[in-house]
Coordinates of C-alpha atoms and ligand atoms in Angstrom, one line a residue:
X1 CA -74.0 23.7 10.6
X2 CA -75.8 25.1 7.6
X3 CA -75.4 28.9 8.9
X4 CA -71.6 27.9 8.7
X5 CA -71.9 26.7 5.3
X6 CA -73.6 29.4 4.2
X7 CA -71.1 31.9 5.7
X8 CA -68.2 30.4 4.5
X9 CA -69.9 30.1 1.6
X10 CA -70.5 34.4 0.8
X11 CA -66.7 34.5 2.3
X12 CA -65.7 32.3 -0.6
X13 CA -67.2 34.5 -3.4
X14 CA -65.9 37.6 -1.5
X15 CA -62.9 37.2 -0.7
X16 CA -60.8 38.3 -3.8
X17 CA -62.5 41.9 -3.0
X18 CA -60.8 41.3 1.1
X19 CA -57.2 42.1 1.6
X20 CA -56.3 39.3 4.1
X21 CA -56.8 40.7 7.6
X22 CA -53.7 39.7 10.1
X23 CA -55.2 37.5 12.7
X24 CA -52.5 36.6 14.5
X25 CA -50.3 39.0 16.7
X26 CA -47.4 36.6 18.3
X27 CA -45.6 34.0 15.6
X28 CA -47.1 30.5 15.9
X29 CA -45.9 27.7 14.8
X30 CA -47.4 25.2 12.3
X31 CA -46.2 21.9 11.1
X32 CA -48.4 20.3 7.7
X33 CA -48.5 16.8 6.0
X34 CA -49.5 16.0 3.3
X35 CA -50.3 13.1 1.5
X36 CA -52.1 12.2 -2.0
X37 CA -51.7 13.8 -5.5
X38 CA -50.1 17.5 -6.7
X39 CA -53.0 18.8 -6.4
X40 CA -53.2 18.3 -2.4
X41 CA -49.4 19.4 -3.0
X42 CA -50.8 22.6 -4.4
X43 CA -53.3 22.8 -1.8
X44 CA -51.1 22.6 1.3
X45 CA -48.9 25.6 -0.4
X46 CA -51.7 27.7 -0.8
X47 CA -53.0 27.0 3.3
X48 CA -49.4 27.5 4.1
X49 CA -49.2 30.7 2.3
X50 CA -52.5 31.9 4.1
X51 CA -51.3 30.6 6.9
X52 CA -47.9 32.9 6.9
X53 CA -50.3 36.0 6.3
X54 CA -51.8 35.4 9.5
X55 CA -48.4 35.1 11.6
X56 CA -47.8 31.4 11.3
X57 CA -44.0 30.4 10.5
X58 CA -43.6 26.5 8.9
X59 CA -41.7 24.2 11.5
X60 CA -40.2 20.9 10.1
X61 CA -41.6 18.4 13.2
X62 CA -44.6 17.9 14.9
X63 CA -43.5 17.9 18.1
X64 CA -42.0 22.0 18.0
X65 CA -45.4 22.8 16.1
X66 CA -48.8 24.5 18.0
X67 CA -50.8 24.1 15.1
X68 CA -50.7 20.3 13.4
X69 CA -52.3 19.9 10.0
X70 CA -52.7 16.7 8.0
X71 CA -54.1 16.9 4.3
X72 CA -55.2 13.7 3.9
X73 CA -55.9 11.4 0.7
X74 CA -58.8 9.1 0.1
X75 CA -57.8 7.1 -2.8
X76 CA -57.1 4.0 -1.1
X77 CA -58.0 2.7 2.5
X78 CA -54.2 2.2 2.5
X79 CA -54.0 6.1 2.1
X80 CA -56.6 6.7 4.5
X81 CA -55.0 3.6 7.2
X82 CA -51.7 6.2 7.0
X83 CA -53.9 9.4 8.2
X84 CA -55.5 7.0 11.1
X85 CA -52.1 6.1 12.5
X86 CA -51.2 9.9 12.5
X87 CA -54.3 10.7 14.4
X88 CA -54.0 7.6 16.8
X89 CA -50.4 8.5 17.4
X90 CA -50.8 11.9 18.3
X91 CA -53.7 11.9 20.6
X92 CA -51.5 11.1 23.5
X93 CA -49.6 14.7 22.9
X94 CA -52.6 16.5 22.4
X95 CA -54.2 15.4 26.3
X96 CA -50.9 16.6 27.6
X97 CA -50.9 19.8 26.1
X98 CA -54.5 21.2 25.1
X99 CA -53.5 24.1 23.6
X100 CA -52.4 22.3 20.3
X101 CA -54.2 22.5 17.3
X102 CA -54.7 19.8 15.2
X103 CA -56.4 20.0 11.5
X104 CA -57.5 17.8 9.3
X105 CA -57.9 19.1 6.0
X106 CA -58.0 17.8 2.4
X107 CA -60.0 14.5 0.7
X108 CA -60.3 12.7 3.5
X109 CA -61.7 15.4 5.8
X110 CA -64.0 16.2 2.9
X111 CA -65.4 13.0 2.8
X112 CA -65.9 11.8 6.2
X113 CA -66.5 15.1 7.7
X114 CA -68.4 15.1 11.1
X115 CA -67.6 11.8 11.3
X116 CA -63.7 12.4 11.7
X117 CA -64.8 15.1 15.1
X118 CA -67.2 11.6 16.5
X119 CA -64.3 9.5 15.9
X120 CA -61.1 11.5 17.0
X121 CA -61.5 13.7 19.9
X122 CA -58.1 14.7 19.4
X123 CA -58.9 16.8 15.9
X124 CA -60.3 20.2 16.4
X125 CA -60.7 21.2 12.8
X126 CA -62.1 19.3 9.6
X127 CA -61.4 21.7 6.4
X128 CA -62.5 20.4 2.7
X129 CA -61.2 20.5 0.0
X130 CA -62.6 24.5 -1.4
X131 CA -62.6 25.4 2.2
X132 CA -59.0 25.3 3.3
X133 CA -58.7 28.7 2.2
X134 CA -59.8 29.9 5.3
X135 CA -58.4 28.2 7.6
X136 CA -56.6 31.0 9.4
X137 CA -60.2 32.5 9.8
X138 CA -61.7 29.1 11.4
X139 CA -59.3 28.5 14.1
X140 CA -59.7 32.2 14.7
X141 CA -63.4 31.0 15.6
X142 CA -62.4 27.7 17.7
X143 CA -61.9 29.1 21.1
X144 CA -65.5 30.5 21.0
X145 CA -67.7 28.1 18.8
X146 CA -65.3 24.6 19.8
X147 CA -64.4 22.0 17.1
X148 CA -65.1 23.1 13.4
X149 CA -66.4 20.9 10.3
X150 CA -66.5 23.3 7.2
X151 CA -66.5 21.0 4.2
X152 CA -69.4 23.3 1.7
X153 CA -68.1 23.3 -2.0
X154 CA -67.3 27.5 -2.6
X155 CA -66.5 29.4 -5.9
X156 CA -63.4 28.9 -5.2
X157 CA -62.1 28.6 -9.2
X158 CA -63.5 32.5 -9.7
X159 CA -61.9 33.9 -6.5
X160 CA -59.0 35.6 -7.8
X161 CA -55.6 34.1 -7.6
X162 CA -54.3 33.1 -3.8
X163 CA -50.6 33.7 -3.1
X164 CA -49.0 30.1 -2.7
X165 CA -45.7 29.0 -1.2
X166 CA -43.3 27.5 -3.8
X167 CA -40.7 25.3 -3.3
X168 CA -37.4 26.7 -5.1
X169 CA -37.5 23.6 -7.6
X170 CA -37.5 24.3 -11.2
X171 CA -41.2 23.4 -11.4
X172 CA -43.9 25.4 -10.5
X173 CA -47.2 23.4 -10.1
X174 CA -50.7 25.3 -11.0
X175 CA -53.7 23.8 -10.6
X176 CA -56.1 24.9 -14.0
X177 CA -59.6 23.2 -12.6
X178 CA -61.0 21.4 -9.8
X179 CA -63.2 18.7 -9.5
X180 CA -64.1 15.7 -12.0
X181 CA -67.3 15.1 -13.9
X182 CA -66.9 11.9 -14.3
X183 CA -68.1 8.9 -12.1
X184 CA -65.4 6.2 -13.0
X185 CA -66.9 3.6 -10.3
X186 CA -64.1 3.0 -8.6
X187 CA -62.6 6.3 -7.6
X188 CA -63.6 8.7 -4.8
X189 CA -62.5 11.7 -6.5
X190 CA -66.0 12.9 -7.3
X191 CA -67.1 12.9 -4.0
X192 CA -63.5 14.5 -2.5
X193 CA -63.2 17.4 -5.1
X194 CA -66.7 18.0 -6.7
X195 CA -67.8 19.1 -9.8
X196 CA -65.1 20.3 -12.1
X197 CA -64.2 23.7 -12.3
X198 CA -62.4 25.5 -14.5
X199 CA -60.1 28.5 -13.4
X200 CA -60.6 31.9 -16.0
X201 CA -57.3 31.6 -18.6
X202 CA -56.5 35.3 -17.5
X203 CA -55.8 34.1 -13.6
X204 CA -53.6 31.0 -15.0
X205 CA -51.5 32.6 -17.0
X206 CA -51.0 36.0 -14.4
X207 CA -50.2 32.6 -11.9
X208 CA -47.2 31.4 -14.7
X209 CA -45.8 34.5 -15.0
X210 CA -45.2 35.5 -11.4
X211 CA -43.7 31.8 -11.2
X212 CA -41.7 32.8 -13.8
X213 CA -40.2 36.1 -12.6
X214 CA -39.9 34.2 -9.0
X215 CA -37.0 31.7 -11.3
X216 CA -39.0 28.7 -12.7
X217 CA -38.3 27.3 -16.0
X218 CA -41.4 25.1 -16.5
X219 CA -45.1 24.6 -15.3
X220 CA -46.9 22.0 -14.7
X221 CA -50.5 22.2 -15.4
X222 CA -52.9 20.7 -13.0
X223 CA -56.3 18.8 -12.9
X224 CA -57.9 15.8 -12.4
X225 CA -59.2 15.4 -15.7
X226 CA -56.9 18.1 -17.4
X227 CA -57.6 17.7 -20.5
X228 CA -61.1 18.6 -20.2
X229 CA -60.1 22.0 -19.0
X230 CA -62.0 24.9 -20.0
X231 CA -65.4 23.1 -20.7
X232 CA -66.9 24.9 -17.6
X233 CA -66.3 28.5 -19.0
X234 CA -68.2 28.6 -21.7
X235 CA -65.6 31.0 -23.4
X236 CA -64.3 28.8 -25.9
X237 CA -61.4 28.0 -23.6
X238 CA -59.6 24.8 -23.7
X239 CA -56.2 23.1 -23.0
X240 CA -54.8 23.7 -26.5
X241 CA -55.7 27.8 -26.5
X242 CA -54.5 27.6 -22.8
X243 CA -51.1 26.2 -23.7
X244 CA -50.6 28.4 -26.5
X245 CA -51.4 31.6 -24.5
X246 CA -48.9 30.4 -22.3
X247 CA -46.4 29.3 -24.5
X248 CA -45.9 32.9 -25.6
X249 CA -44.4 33.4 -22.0
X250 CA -40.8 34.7 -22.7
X251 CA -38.5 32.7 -20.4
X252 CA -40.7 30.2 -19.7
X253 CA -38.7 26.5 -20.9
X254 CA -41.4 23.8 -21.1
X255 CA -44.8 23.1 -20.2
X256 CA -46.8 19.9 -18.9
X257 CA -50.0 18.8 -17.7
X258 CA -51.6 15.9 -15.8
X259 CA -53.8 14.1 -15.4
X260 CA -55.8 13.3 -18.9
X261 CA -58.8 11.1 -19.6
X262 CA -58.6 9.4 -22.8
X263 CA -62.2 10.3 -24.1
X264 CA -61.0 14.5 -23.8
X265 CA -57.6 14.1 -26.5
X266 CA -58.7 15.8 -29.2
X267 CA -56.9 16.0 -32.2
X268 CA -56.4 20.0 -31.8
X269 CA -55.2 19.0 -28.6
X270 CA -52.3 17.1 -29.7
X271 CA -52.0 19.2 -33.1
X272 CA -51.2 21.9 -30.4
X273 CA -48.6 20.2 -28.4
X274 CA -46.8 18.9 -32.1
X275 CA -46.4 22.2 -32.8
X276 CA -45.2 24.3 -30.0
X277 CA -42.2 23.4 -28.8
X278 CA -42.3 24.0 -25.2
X279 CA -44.8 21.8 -24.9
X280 CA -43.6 18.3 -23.4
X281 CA -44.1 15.2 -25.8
X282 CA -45.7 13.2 -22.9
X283 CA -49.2 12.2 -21.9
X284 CA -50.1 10.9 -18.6
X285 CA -53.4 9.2 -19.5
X286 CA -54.4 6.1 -17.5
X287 CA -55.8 3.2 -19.3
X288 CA -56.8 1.4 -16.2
X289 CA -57.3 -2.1 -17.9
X290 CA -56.9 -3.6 -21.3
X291 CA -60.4 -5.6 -21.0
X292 CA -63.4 -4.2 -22.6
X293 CA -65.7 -5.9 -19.8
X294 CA -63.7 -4.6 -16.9
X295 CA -64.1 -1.2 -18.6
X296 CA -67.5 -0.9 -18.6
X297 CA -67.7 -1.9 -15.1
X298 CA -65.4 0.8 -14.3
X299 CA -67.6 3.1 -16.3
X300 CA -64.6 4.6 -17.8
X301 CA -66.2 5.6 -20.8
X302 CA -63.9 4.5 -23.6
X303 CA -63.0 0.6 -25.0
X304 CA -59.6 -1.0 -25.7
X305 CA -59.8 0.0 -29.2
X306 CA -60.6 3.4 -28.6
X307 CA -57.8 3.6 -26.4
X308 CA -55.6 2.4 -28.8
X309 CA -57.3 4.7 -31.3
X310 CA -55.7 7.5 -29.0
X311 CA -52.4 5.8 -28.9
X312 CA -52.0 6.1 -33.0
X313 CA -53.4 9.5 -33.0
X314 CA -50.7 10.3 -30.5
X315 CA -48.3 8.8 -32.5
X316 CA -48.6 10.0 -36.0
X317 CA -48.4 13.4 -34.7
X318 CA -45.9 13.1 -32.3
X319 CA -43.9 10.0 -32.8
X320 CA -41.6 10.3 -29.6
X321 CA -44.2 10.7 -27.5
X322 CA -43.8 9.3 -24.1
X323 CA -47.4 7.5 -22.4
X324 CA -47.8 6.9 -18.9
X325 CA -50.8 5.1 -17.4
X326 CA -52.3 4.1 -14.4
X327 CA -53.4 0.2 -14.4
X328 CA -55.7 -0.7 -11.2
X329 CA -55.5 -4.8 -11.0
X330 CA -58.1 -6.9 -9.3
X331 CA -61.2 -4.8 -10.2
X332 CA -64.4 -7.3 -9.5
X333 CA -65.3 -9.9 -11.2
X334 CA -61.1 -9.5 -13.3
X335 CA -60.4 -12.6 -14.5
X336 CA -57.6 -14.4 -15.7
X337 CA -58.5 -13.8 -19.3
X338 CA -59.5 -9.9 -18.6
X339 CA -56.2 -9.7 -17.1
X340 CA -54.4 -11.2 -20.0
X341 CA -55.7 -8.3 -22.3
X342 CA -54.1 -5.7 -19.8
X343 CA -51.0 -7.6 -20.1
X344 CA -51.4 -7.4 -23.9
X345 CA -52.5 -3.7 -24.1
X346 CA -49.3 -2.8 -22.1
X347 CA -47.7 -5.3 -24.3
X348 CA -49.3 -3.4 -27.7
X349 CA -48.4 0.3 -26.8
X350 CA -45.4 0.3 -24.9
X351 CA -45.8 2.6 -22.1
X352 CA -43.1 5.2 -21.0
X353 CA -43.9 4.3 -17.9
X354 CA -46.9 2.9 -15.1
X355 CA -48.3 2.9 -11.9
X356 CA -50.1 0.0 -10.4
X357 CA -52.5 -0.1 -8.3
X358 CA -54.6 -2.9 -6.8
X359 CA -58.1 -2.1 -6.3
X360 CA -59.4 -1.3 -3.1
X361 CA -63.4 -0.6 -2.4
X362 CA -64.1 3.2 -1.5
X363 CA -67.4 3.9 0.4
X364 CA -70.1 5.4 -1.3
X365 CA -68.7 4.8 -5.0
X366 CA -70.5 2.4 -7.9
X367 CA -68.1 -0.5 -7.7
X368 CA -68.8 -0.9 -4.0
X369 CA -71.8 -2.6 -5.0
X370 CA -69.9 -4.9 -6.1
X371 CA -68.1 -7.9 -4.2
X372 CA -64.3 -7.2 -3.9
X373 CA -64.0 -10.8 -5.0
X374 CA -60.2 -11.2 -6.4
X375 CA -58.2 -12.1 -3.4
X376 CA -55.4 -10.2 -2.1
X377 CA -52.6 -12.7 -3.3
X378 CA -53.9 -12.9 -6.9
X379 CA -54.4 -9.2 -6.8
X380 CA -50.3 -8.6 -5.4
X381 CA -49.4 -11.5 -8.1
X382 CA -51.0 -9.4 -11.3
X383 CA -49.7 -6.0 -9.7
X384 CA -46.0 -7.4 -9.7
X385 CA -46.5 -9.2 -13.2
X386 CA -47.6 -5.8 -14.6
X387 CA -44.5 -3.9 -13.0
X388 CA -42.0 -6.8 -13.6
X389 CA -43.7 -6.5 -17.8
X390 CA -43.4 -2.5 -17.3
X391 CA -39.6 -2.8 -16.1
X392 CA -38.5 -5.2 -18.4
X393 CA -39.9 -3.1 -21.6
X394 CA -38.5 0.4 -20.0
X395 CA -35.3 -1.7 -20.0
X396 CA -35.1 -2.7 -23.4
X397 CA -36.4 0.7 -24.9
X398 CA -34.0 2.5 -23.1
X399 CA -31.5 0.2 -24.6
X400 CA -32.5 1.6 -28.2
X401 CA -32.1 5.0 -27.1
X402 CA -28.3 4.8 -26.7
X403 CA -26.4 7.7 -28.8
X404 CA -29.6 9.7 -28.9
X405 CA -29.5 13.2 -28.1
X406 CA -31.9 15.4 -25.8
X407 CA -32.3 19.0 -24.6
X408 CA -32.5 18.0 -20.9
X409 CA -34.1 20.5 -18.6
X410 CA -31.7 20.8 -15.4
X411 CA -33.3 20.5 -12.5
X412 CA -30.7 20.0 -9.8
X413 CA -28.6 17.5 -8.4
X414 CA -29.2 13.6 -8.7
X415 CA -30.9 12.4 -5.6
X416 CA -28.8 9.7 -5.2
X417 CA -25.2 10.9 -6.1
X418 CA -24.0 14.5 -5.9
X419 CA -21.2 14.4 -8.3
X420 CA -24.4 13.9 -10.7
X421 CA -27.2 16.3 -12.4
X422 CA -30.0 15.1 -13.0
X423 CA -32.9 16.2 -15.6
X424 CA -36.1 15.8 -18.0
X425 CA -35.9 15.3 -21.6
X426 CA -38.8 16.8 -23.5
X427 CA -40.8 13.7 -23.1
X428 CA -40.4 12.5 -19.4
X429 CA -37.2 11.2 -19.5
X430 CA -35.0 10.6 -16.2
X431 CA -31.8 11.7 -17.3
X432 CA -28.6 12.2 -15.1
X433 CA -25.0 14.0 -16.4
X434 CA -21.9 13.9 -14.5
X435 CA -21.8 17.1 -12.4
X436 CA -18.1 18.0 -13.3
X437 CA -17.2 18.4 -17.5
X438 CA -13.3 17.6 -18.5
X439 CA -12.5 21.4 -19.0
X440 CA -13.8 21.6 -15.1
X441 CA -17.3 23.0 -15.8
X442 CA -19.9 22.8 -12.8
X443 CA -23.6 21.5 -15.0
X444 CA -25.1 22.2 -11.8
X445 CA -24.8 25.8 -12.8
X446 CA -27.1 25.1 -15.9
X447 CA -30.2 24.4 -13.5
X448 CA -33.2 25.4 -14.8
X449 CA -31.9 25.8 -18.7
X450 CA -31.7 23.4 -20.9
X451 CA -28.6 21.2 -22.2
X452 CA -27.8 19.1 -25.1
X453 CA -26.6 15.4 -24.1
X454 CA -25.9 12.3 -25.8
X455 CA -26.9 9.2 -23.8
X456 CA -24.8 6.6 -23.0
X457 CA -25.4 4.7 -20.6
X458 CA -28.8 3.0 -19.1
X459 CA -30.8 1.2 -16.0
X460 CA -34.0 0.3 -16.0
X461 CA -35.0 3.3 -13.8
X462 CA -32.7 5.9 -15.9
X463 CA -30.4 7.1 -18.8
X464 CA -26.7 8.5 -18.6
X465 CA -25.6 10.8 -20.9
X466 CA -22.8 12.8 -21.5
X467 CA -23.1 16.5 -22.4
X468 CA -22.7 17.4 -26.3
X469 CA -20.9 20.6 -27.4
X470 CA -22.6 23.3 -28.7
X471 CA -21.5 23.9 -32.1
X472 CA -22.1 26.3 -35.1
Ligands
SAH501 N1 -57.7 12.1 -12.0 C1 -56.8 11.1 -12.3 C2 -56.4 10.2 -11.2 C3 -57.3 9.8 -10.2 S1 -56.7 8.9 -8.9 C4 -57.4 10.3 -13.5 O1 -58.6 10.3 -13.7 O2 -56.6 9.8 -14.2 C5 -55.2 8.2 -9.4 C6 -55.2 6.8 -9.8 O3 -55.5 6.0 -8.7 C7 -56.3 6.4 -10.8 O4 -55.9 6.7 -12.1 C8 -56.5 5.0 -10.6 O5 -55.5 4.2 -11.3 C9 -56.1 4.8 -9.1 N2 -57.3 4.6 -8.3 C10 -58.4 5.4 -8.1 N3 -59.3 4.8 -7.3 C11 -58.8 3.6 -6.9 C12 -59.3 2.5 -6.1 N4 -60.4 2.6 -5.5 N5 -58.5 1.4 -6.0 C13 -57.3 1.4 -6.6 N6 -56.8 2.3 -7.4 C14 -57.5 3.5 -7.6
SF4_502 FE1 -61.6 9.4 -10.7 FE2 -62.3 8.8 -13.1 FE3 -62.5 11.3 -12.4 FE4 -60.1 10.2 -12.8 S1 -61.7 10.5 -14.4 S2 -60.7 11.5 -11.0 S3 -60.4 8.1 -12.1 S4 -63.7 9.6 -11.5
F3S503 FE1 -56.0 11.5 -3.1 FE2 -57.7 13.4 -3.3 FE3 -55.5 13.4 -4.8 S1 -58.2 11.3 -3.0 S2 -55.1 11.2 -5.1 S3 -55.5 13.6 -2.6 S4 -57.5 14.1 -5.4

């Protein structure tokens, strides 16, 4: 196994000098899943791109594909359950027709490696997280060498840029670094993605501006802990010189990022995105819980007040801005009282918006050491409270906002409800248009550009507005 590390390895730090060598002759056909986070997003586009390099065409079903690939997440056991039914369910196909393919690739695969091979005859392929790069190369090798774990952490930040499939949306996703150096002690993360790793400014912004010719009007910046970015380089880099260097992007609309850690805001951060104004006026940074006890068990680094130290900072210098945070409910030892002061720090800052999760024990991290000792019902009973609290205050806030105006970035049709657009304010804001004006305009035909509307109108889930004319 280690002579395969090792020469996947050199391959990693060599391959931006390679031009990618065809390995397929006839078209095969491959057919990818992916769960988790963006940044497994990005990573299936990248193995898909790869992937069309060496012959493969994308196929929308399992059952027309010869080459099956799941990239997997790790976060939860419920995220990891969802990849053991996939595997369960298609071990059946793969005895009836050997010469499928099936891959495993992504956070689980990284963290369970050999393992997955022991447990699932059915997989032939377990590619980590820096590794699926190559995966056109490793099933190259299967018919000779058999089933393939190749899970080594490469260079892959400082390997020049990869070409990447992109969804037409008006988004184009870039991930900026890798990795997380933090050890939060409930999150698998570390283990999954490594160290972090910064990508060279240079590569990032050649990366916006061929997603810019291609048609997209915004990026969205990428990392685990993205605020943090640069701190790896050692070139003075950091998120606010990377925005502004991108910012000068002609054509490029707006620009976000995800996800921050509260301890990385630094006041030239957000001094930075006050200023330039394609910067969104929205921070994704997950307070986790509002007790100062729970957050030292969660080694997260930071205390209520500190959080809320962030919050006015925030504030003052951007008074719209729109906060989103994670909350994880029935950490260990959470009681009623520790959950009281989450309820009162969602209470105290008002957040845009929130995503609950209850907490569920990951092998190998800190807090498994510790008994998962809030039951399941109290742990579903605070994770409703939280989003019944979070619905109820997007609710009335969005009450407030009625007669406001926005420049909302069009980004196509409303999922729901064709004879609607739908769009982003410059915070986060879910905002839908009718598609058709009086004077018989299509708005559909403003996609990816940005248009001045006057809400109206308001669920707790979104805003309607009505188009305002330009003037002047
Ligand atoms: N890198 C990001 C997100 C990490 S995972 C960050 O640091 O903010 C996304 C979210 O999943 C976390 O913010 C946390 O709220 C949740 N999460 C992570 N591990 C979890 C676990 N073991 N149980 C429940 N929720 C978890
Ligand atoms: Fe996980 Fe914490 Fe790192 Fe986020 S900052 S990825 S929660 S360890
Ligand atoms: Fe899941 Fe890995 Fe993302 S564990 S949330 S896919 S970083």
């Amino acid at each position: 196994m280690d002579l395969l590390h090792n020469t996947l390895v050199s391959a990693a730090m060599n391959s931006s000098t390679l031009s990618p060598q065809p390995v397929q002759q006839r078209s095969r056909k491959v057919y990818m899943e992916t769960f988790g986070c963006q940044m497994n997003q990005a990573d299936s586009d990248i193995a898909l791109a790869r992937l069309a390099e060496a012959g493969y065409h994308e196929v929308s079903s399992g059952d027309e594909a010869d080459l099956i690939i799941y990239n997997t997440c790790s976060v939860r056991d419920g995220a990891e359950g969802k990849i053991r039914g996939r595997l369960g369910a298609i071990k059946q196909r793969k005895s009836s027709d050997p010469n499928l393919r099936i891959a495993v690739m992504g956070c689980m695969a990284q963290r369970a490696k050999e393992e997955l091979l022991k447990t699932y005859p059915q997989v032939d392929l377990v590619v980590g997280t820096d590794q699926f790069v190559h995966i056109p190369e490793l099933l190259e090798r299967l018919p000779e060498e058999g089933r393939l774990v190749a899970t080594n952490f490469g260079d892959f930040e400082n390997s020049g840029n990869w070409s990447t499939r992109r969804s037409d949306g008006v988004n184009a996703w870039i991930p900026v670094m890798r990795g997380c150096n933090y050890n939060c002690t409930y999150c698998i993360v570390p283990t999954t993605r490594g160290r972090e790793k910064s990508r060279p400014p240079h590569l990032i912004e050649q990366e916006a501006r061929e997603a810019v010719a291609a048609g997209h009007a915004q990026v969205t910046l990428l990392g685990q802990t993205v605020d943090a970015y640069g701190k790896t380089l050692g070139d003075g880099s950091n998120l606010a010189t990377l925005l502004r260097r991108l910012h000068a992007i002609e054509d490029l609309k707006r620009i976000r990022f995800v996800t921050s850690h509260p301890k990385d805001i630094t006041d030239e951060l957000l001094d930075t995105m006050a200023e330039l104004p394609k910067v969104a006026k929205h921070l994704h940074v997950p307070a986790q819980c509002g007790s100062n006890r729970i957050l030292r068990l969660m080694g997260r680094r930071y205390t209520r007040e500190g959080y809320l130290d962030f919050v006015r900072r925030a504030r003052e210098r951007m008074p719209d801005v729109e906060l989103l945070t994670d909350i994880i409910v029935g950490f260990p030892r959470e009681s009623d009282a520790d959950f009281q002061e989450t309820r009162t720090l969602m209470q105290e800052v008002g957040f845009a918006g929130a995503y609950v999760f209850m907490y569920s024990p990951r092998p190998g991290t800190g807090a498994n050491n510790l008994a998962d000792d809030v039951p399941l019902e109290v742990k579903k009973a605070r994770c409703n409270d939280i989003l019944g609290l979070q619905l109820a205050h997007q609710e009335a806030w969005y009450r407030t906002l009625h007669g406001r105006e926005y420049e909302v970035l069009v980004e196509g049709l409303s999922k729901n409800n064709d004879q609607r657009i739908q769009g982003r304010s410059i915070g986060n804001l879910n905002i839908l248009v009718d598609r058709f004006t009086a004077d018989g305009r299509d708005l559909l035909q403003q996609r990816g550009q940005l248009l001045r509307v006057r809400i109206r109108d308001n669920t707790n889930l979104a805003l309607y507005a009505d188009p305002v004319q330009a003037h002047g």
